[in-house]
Amino acid sequence: MSPSLLIAHDASGHIHLIVGSNPLASARCAKSIEVGAKAKVIVPADSEIHYALKKRIDDGTVEWIQKSFEDSDVQIHGRDEVNRVVDAVFVTLGGKSPLSTHVSTLCRRLRIPVNVADAPNLCTFTLLSTHSDGPLQIGITTSGKGCKLASRVRREIVTSLPPNFGIAIERLGTIRRRIWEEDHRVHDLVNPALDQSDDDAPAQKPNFNQLITESDLNAIKTRRIRWLSQMCEYWPLKRLASITDSDVDAILQSYTTSHPHLSPSLSNSEALSVTSNKPLIILAGSGPGSPHLLTLATHRAIQTACVILADKLVPEVVLDLIPRRTPVHIARKFPGNADAAQEELLSLGLEALRKGMTVLRLKQGDPYIYGRGGEEYDFFTRKGYVPMVLPGITSSLSAPLFAAIPSTHRSIADQVLICTGTGRKGAKPKPPPYLETQTVVFLMALHRLADLVSSLTSSSNSHDSSKQNIAPWPQNTPCAVIERASCPDQRVIRSTLQHIVAAVDEEGSRPPGLLVMGWSCEVLRGTGGQNWVIEEGFRGFEELMNGEEIGAVSSWKAKNEDILCHE
């Protein structure tokens, strides 16, 4: 059975015909009124009317057509602009009633949407268990298999969201509108809101993290709207939910259209207080994504730091481990302003250290694997603060594991090469030569995947002045794009170099992600002869953890007083 098409339908001003007068009919009327439709109940005058429905009839919010249903009723009680045909029919009599079957058949023939209570086979649409919070609407359906379960799932989802999240979405909409208006005036843009897409978009576009340079005038014109997209994608929901009107002004002032100026100071809500502790800077890796993969040392640093400076790619589930009292600054490293954002983080860290604080610089993966860890170590050391460096599990080695790709495998791959797809200031690194027994992992490459694959497989790149006869990579080389490794929404796209670009273009991007290439990619799982296959989800820790949350280890008591921040 094919899944239903879930849509958000504007019913303002529509006419809904409800057949029945029981409690469910009252509920259907209430829902119709809630969405701006006009409810009309059709039952004989001597029918027993539910008290809540009777109240709505008495106050005029529901119209009572006092007669038995006739076929012509669906074509005479609607709006004038649609020739009096009703917009939808709700039958609340149950599936066993002969009238329910008759009305369903009639409406299907006339192409009028019809819903019959407890009879999915008689419905052309069903109502979802919904939650509304301003512009945010959430709907859950079990396709008629268990309505009570749908309500429970809805409650579970809603309780996982920050309180009053709808207000935050409204403010984000204000930011988008102001950016649209200001950029339109400055650049005379025809369609500046390039981040807009339908809510059902499966993922970000492949160029979501594309570098924006000062020479790219068209990209500069839409830089701020791209930054807003990045905020919505990477910032934790709790941080987005806490946005205030003053934050909106600060964001718009900081991210100017001409130059991304970033002020190197924390906001008032994140003000640093002086402490008498010995200052300490910690560079720590948070692993590939799952909080279960944090080292014990990094988890303890998260619990005891006075201020935390986090990369934008550190996932929300890791940031949720930070105590509420601890100020957190998330790096504003969006395409085109990475250097300015890095300077901001260094200034914030130095400011806190001079006040005697323990500063945790929390990075994704491992701090020394394309994480600028060495640069930050050198910076703070030259300022008189020698960092403590805590390793993290790098995604370059763990992501293939979670995708069932052994980086080395006897007689298949005897070496691993880790590369970056984006050099300093967006430069294109020199592609590695093809070696059959080598597994190659590319980080920060998916935004320029087409260029990368072209440079790897093109014969024009097989020669250079220093090394002759360098063979290009074969088009049939197995590869995989692994996104959000170790997280519940992990996705693996298995393909070959010949088809991987088309696969990502069609399936969209779900950053952060990486590219793995080499014959080890098909040792345990292949594509089965298809151009590409998609694998969704990751639940690798469920049996190991036996339902425990990572927060259970928060009961550890810190014994090293040197890294404690006393209030």
XYZ file of C-alpha atoms in Angstrom:
567
model
C 0.000 0.000 0.000
C 1.394 3.388 -1.001
C 1.771 6.034 1.721
C -0.685 8.915 1.833
C 0.232 12.375 0.553
C 0.442 14.617 3.617
C -0.350 18.248 2.851
C -1.090 21.499 4.659
C -4.442 22.572 3.211
C -5.759 26.149 3.438
C -9.454 25.733 4.351
C -10.215 29.394 5.039
C -13.771 30.178 3.938
C -14.509 26.603 2.878
C -17.791 24.795 3.581
C -17.527 21.489 5.458
C -20.608 19.259 5.591
C -20.775 17.039 8.686
C -23.169 14.078 8.666
C -24.082 13.129 12.237
C -24.702 14.734 15.634
C -22.577 12.653 18.032
C -19.494 13.783 20.006
C -17.271 13.096 16.989
C -19.452 15.399 14.872
C -18.923 18.087 17.496
C -15.166 17.546 17.314
C -15.209 17.722 13.503
C -17.092 21.009 13.682
C -14.592 22.395 16.187
C -11.684 21.478 13.919
C -13.351 23.042 10.869
C -13.954 26.273 12.749
C -10.370 26.256 14.047
C -8.965 26.263 10.504
C -11.302 28.970 9.273
C -13.955 26.834 7.550
C -17.744 27.037 7.939
C -19.273 23.896 9.477
C -22.747 22.701 8.460
C -24.318 19.736 10.247
C -27.005 17.758 8.484
C -29.269 15.544 10.638
C -33.074 15.309 11.075
C -34.789 17.749 13.425
C -35.672 14.995 15.920
C -32.072 13.776 16.264
C -30.268 13.776 19.596
C -27.622 16.527 19.444
C -24.427 16.345 21.496
C -24.433 19.145 24.074
C -21.191 20.774 22.815
C -22.487 20.700 19.255
C -25.839 22.117 20.393
C -24.025 25.021 22.033
C -22.192 25.821 18.794
C -25.469 25.689 16.888
C -27.112 28.018 19.394
C -24.292 30.576 19.242
C -24.330 30.536 15.442
C -20.858 29.126 14.770
C -22.358 25.934 13.281
C -25.306 25.759 10.895
C -27.837 22.948 11.436
C -29.569 21.624 8.315
C -32.561 19.870 9.867
C -33.229 17.037 7.423
C -32.025 13.619 6.392
C -29.091 13.472 4.019
C -29.850 13.492 0.307
C -27.429 13.185 -2.586
C -28.136 16.727 -3.749
C -26.945 18.149 -0.399
C -23.267 17.958 -1.416
C -24.012 20.172 -4.430
C -26.287 22.851 -2.960
C -24.763 23.815 0.395
C -21.313 24.927 -0.773
C -19.842 28.286 -1.772
C -21.132 30.293 -4.720
C -17.653 30.548 -6.262
C -17.477 26.746 -6.637
C -21.038 26.310 -7.899
C -22.371 25.455 -4.421
C -20.401 22.208 -4.188
C -19.207 21.579 -0.621
C -15.437 21.507 -0.058
C -15.352 18.415 2.165
C -17.706 15.909 3.779
C -17.249 14.306 7.201
C -19.375 11.247 8.023
C -19.356 10.461 11.740
C -21.696 7.437 11.680
C -18.989 4.753 11.463
C -18.071 2.382 8.678
C -20.893 -0.096 9.303
C -23.645 2.384 8.529
C -25.110 1.933 5.017
C -25.317 5.718 4.743
C -21.540 5.976 5.297
C -20.838 3.711 2.343
C -23.369 5.549 0.195
C -21.970 9.012 0.988
C -18.420 7.802 0.401
C -19.329 6.391 -3.026
C -21.183 9.562 -3.953
C -18.329 11.866 -2.932
C -15.723 9.769 -4.730
C -17.788 9.953 -7.920
C -18.107 13.728 -7.608
C -14.444 14.106 -6.535
C -15.419 15.668 -3.216
C -12.990 14.899 -0.351
C -14.706 12.605 2.149
C -13.783 11.288 5.580
C -15.695 8.448 7.252
C -15.057 7.729 10.929
C -13.354 4.390 11.677
C -13.438 3.355 8.011
C -10.116 4.127 6.264
C -11.278 2.236 3.176
C -14.161 4.694 2.745
C -11.978 7.814 3.131
C -10.192 9.882 0.529
C -8.427 11.751 3.345
C -7.871 11.369 7.068
C -7.217 13.889 9.808
C -3.884 13.915 11.580
C -3.159 14.217 15.260
C -1.921 17.797 15.242
C -0.047 20.349 17.314
C -0.073 24.065 16.490
C 2.239 26.706 17.905
C 1.979 29.862 15.841
C 3.473 29.153 12.408
C 4.650 25.701 13.544
C 2.276 22.838 12.811
C 3.022 19.177 13.446
C 0.835 16.336 12.235
C 1.089 12.596 12.921
C -0.836 9.752 11.314
C -0.752 5.995 11.722
C -2.735 5.561 8.492
C -5.773 4.411 10.424
C -3.908 1.651 12.270
C -3.940 3.222 15.713
C -5.178 6.766 16.351
C -4.295 6.671 20.054
C -0.726 5.828 19.169
C -0.637 8.823 16.816
C -1.586 11.073 19.711
C 1.146 9.631 21.869
C 3.793 10.049 19.164
C 2.671 13.644 18.710
C 3.021 14.308 22.434
C 6.478 12.770 22.494
C 7.620 14.972 19.621
C 6.104 18.126 21.057
C 7.661 17.609 24.490
C 11.090 17.274 22.861
C 10.810 20.791 21.416
C 11.784 23.939 23.322
C 8.836 25.806 24.890
C 7.195 28.479 22.717
C 9.190 27.421 19.690
C 6.566 28.978 17.449
C 7.562 32.444 18.681
C 11.163 31.730 17.679
C 10.036 30.642 14.220
C 8.094 33.897 13.937
C 11.254 35.858 14.790
C 13.291 33.892 12.258
C 10.660 34.797 9.710
C 11.144 38.438 10.703
C 14.881 38.112 10.110
C 14.265 36.572 6.693
C 11.827 39.296 5.730
C 14.132 42.100 6.840
C 17.066 40.557 4.966
C 14.876 40.226 1.890
C 13.785 43.855 2.064
C 17.228 45.311 2.827
C 19.099 43.222 0.262
C 16.419 43.953 -2.307
C 16.928 47.692 -1.809
C 20.732 47.481 -1.856
C 21.194 45.027 -4.722
C 17.900 45.345 -6.606
C 17.494 41.593 -6.461
C 14.699 39.976 -8.407
C 14.570 36.898 -6.195
C 16.983 37.294 -3.258
C 15.480 34.679 -0.927
C 17.367 31.783 -2.405
C 17.047 29.765 0.787
C 13.287 29.426 0.423
C 11.997 25.964 -0.299
C 8.950 23.872 0.467
C 8.736 22.295 3.897
C 8.891 18.861 2.268
C 12.372 19.458 0.818
C 14.221 16.225 1.753
C 17.582 17.857 2.392
C 19.785 20.844 1.716
C 21.036 21.484 -1.788
C 24.498 20.081 -2.590
C 25.962 23.615 -2.673
C 24.652 24.446 0.830
C 28.192 24.960 2.182
C 29.636 26.437 -0.986
C 32.381 28.971 -0.325
C 31.478 32.612 -0.953
C 34.387 34.812 -1.993
C 34.563 38.588 -2.292
C 34.942 38.227 -6.055
C 31.659 36.345 -6.384
C 29.324 39.333 -6.626
C 26.139 37.323 -7.146
C 26.871 35.182 -4.084
C 27.681 38.234 -1.965
C 24.272 39.685 -2.761
C 22.602 36.711 -1.081
C 25.189 36.096 1.647
C 22.960 37.026 4.567
C 20.078 34.810 3.498
C 22.571 31.950 3.211
C 23.770 32.663 6.734
C 20.209 32.484 7.973
C 19.858 29.064 6.323
C 23.016 27.910 8.079
C 21.714 29.121 11.441
C 18.498 27.160 10.977
C 20.469 24.054 9.984
C 23.242 24.060 12.583
C 22.169 25.993 15.672
C 20.587 23.866 18.434
C 16.819 24.239 18.659
C 17.152 25.537 22.208
C 19.442 28.314 20.994
C 17.076 29.189 18.170
C 14.170 29.192 20.617
C 15.928 31.717 22.849
C 16.332 34.339 20.105
C 15.070 37.744 21.232
C 14.265 40.922 19.345
C 17.663 42.330 20.336
C 19.295 39.194 18.935
C 17.540 39.835 15.636
C 19.023 43.328 15.479
C 22.474 42.043 16.451
C 22.398 39.343 13.793
C 21.402 41.789 11.085
C 24.096 44.254 12.159
C 26.834 41.633 12.462
C 26.146 39.957 9.139
C 26.220 42.974 6.862
C 25.909 42.547 3.121
C 29.211 44.269 2.464
C 31.521 42.560 4.951
C 30.968 39.964 7.673
C 32.092 41.941 10.713
C 32.000 39.874 13.875
C 32.262 41.539 17.225
C 34.738 39.670 19.481
C 32.697 39.823 22.675
C 29.956 37.823 24.297
C 26.446 39.199 24.597
C 25.153 40.480 27.914
C 23.481 37.137 28.593
C 26.839 35.450 28.109
C 28.934 37.955 30.045
C 32.109 36.591 31.578
C 32.556 36.985 35.293
C 35.924 37.195 36.990
C 37.013 34.091 38.864
C 40.006 33.356 41.012
C 40.746 29.993 39.388
C 43.886 29.315 37.428
C 43.096 29.978 33.752
C 43.012 26.935 31.520
C 42.250 26.498 27.810
C 41.121 23.039 26.668
C 40.999 21.995 23.009
C 38.702 18.974 22.827
C 37.117 16.873 20.113
C 33.474 15.867 20.470
C 33.649 12.928 18.069
C 31.564 12.292 14.955
C 28.172 13.167 16.429
C 26.763 10.763 18.998
C 27.280 11.785 22.646
C 28.026 8.132 23.401
C 31.326 8.572 21.561
C 32.638 11.385 23.767
C 35.741 10.542 25.741
C 35.379 10.623 29.524
C 37.842 13.528 29.652
C 35.862 15.623 27.164
C 32.583 14.908 28.941
C 34.123 16.071 32.200
C 35.465 19.209 30.534
C 31.958 19.968 29.253
C 30.577 19.664 32.780
C 33.209 21.825 34.458
C 34.209 24.549 31.987
C 33.362 28.168 32.788
C 32.661 29.057 29.163
C 32.391 26.904 26.043
C 33.281 27.973 22.505
C 31.746 25.381 20.184
C 32.041 24.704 16.471
C 28.782 25.036 14.566
C 28.928 21.343 13.622
C 28.867 20.090 17.211
C 25.428 18.419 17.318
C 22.640 19.489 19.620
C 22.684 16.232 21.598
C 26.259 17.028 22.666
C 25.493 20.667 23.451
C 22.572 19.472 25.580
C 25.130 18.057 28.028
C 26.364 21.556 28.848
C 25.084 22.777 32.260
C 22.566 25.591 31.994
C 24.782 27.928 33.992
C 27.607 27.690 31.450
C 27.764 30.383 28.727
C 28.039 28.902 25.218
C 29.144 30.665 22.056
C 28.578 28.840 18.766
C 31.020 29.652 15.989
C 29.575 31.775 13.211
C 31.665 30.002 10.594
C 29.452 30.332 7.584
C 30.749 30.174 4.008
C 32.748 33.281 3.283
C 33.562 34.406 6.843
C 35.476 31.492 8.375
C 38.568 33.569 9.117
C 36.598 36.363 10.789
C 34.629 33.840 12.853
C 37.863 32.100 13.893
C 39.318 35.414 15.062
C 36.164 36.024 17.065
C 36.483 32.679 18.880
C 40.143 33.280 19.668
C 39.330 36.730 21.074
C 36.529 35.348 23.224
C 38.789 32.601 24.543
C 41.577 35.038 25.336
C 39.136 37.385 27.087
C 37.927 34.569 29.348
C 41.432 33.310 30.114
C 42.522 36.747 31.231
C 39.671 36.627 33.735
C 40.967 33.372 35.208
C 38.467 31.055 33.588
C 38.500 27.513 32.270
C 37.672 27.729 28.581
C 36.612 24.710 26.557
C 37.097 24.998 22.816
C 34.761 22.217 21.704
C 35.354 20.903 18.198
C 33.711 18.321 15.974
C 35.702 15.108 15.478
C 39.341 15.398 16.519
C 40.883 18.851 17.076
C 43.988 18.025 15.026
C 42.227 16.531 11.983
C 41.311 19.566 9.858
C 40.093 21.333 12.973
C 42.636 24.175 13.215
C 43.704 22.658 16.500
C 47.380 23.220 15.817
C 46.786 26.873 14.919
C 44.799 27.456 18.109
C 47.415 25.681 20.216
C 50.069 27.982 18.770
C 47.922 31.109 19.254
C 47.144 30.502 22.928
C 50.670 29.330 23.691
C 52.099 32.569 22.287
C 49.685 34.444 24.544
C 51.013 32.582 27.574
C 48.326 29.901 27.936
C 49.428 26.388 26.994
C 46.322 24.404 26.009
C 45.315 20.989 27.244
C 44.423 18.920 24.157
C 41.847 16.133 24.411
C 41.474 13.818 21.411
C 38.180 13.001 19.767
C 37.078 10.143 17.535
C 37.542 11.499 14.041
C 34.728 11.006 11.551
C 37.286 10.252 8.859
C 37.827 6.833 10.433
C 34.604 6.256 12.391
C 32.076 7.275 9.725
C 33.159 4.488 7.332
C 32.845 2.048 10.232
C 29.258 3.135 10.936
C 28.523 2.704 7.226
C 29.880 -0.865 7.226
C 33.006 0.139 5.302
C 36.287 -1.262 6.667
C 38.941 1.345 5.911
C 41.477 -1.461 5.629
C 40.766 -5.008 4.584
C 43.205 -7.795 3.888
C 43.973 -8.167 0.161
C 41.712 -5.185 -0.627
C 43.009 -2.055 1.131
C 46.253 -1.788 3.070
C 46.403 1.981 3.612
C 44.150 4.960 4.357
C 44.523 8.528 3.121
C 42.638 11.437 4.725
C 42.241 14.532 2.547
C 40.402 17.828 2.563
C 38.241 18.933 -0.314
C 38.649 22.611 0.538
C 42.016 24.248 1.078
C 42.878 27.562 2.676
C 40.536 30.356 1.539
C 38.631 27.875 -0.594
C 41.562 26.706 -2.687
C 41.142 23.420 -4.540
C 43.665 20.882 -3.219
C 45.607 18.696 -5.611
C 43.741 15.379 -6.047
C 45.548 12.238 -4.859
C 46.700 9.691 -7.464
C 44.759 6.467 -7.845
C 46.091 3.522 -5.887
C 44.002 0.370 -6.021
C 44.818 -0.764 -2.474
C 44.133 2.601 -0.848
C 40.992 3.916 0.857
C 40.662 7.688 0.537
C 38.467 9.824 2.793
C 37.601 13.394 1.788
C 36.397 15.828 4.441
C 34.803 19.193 3.601
C 34.296 18.192 -0.014
C 30.595 17.647 -0.660
C 29.880 21.272 -1.583
C 32.257 20.887 -4.562
C 31.706 17.204 -5.228
C 31.279 17.593 -8.995
C 34.607 19.433 -9.370
C 36.366 16.929 -7.138
C 35.124 13.861 -8.981
C 35.957 15.494 -12.313
C 39.523 16.209 -11.205
C 39.933 12.633 -9.937
C 38.602 10.861 -13.018
C 39.749 13.210 -15.778
C 42.664 12.047 -17.912
C 43.811 15.671 -18.231
C 44.841 15.546 -14.598
C 46.809 12.349 -14.952
C 50.071 14.142 -15.755
C 51.968 16.936 -14.108
C 55.481 18.325 -14.318
C 56.815 16.371 -11.359
C 55.138 12.983 -11.741
C 54.414 11.410 -15.076
C 51.820 8.819 -15.997
C 49.572 9.203 -12.951
C 46.516 7.115 -13.736
C 43.092 8.759 -13.239
C 40.603 7.167 -10.898
C 38.388 4.604 -12.682
C 34.757 5.648 -13.068
C 33.607 2.373 -11.530
C 35.516 2.944 -8.282
C 33.101 2.257 -5.390
C 32.441 5.208 -3.104
C 30.023 6.403 -0.460
C 28.807 9.717 0.923
C 28.251 9.403 4.679
C 26.295 12.154 6.401
C 25.696 12.774 10.122
C 27.594 9.652 11.046
C 26.552 7.932 14.311
C 23.448 10.148 14.662
C 19.886 8.807 14.395
C 19.446 10.613 11.054
C 22.629 9.187 9.558
C 22.429 8.642 5.809
C 24.694 6.654 3.498
C 24.626 7.036 -0.280
C 26.503 4.108 -1.898
C 27.520 4.499 -5.501
C 30.530 4.787 -7.819
C 32.493 7.805 -8.967
C 30.487 7.660 -12.170
C 27.124 8.206 -10.463
C 27.835 9.788 -7.058
C 27.417 13.381 -8.280
C 24.023 12.637 -9.800
C 23.024 10.785 -6.633
C 23.790 13.737 -4.349
C 22.170 16.187 -6.766
C 18.963 14.141 -6.718
C 18.906 13.150 -3.045
C 20.110 16.504 -1.673
C 22.683 17.188 1.014
C 22.455 16.515 4.757
C 25.577 18.169 6.217
C 27.970 17.453 7.740
C 29.198 14.654 5.523
C 32.238 13.103 3.897
C 33.215 11.079 0.847
C 34.878 7.656 1.037
C 36.454 6.128 -2.077
C 38.095 2.809 -2.766
C 37.375 -0.871 -3.241
C 36.903 -1.393 0.487
C 33.553 0.411 0.059
C 31.983 -2.722 -1.407
C 33.607 -5.378 0.786
C 30.637 -5.719 3.163
C 27.835 -3.969 1.239
C 27.454 -2.921 -2.362
C 24.901 -1.255 -4.594
C 23.455 -4.497 -5.981
C 24.029 -3.328 -9.532
C 22.077 -0.089 -9.055
C 23.522 3.345 -9.799
C 23.171 4.180 -6.119
C 21.390 3.018 -2.980
C 20.315 4.998 0.105
C 20.579 3.745 3.680
C 18.760 5.796 6.330
C 19.192 5.871 10.109
C 21.618 4.589 12.706
C 20.784 2.644 15.850
C 24.116 1.093 16.653
C 24.154 1.835 20.393
C 20.662 0.761 21.463
C 21.551 -2.743 22.630
C 24.819 -1.606 24.215
C 23.258 1.229 26.205
C 20.105 -0.748 27.089
C 18.015 2.412 27.129
C 20.408 4.489 29.225
C 21.032 8.098 28.297
C 24.469 9.621 28.131
C 23.373 12.009 30.854
C 23.543 9.113 33.302
C 27.286 9.634 33.513
C 26.712 13.207 34.616
C 26.823 11.957 38.186
C 30.593 11.759 37.979
C 32.202 13.927 40.611
C 35.093 16.031 39.389
C 38.212 15.434 41.484
C 40.663 17.666 39.641
C 40.012 21.046 41.240
C 42.264 22.758 38.698
C 39.548 22.665 36.034
C 36.558 23.440 38.207
C 34.743 26.753 37.904
C 33.229 27.695 41.266
C 30.241 29.985 41.298
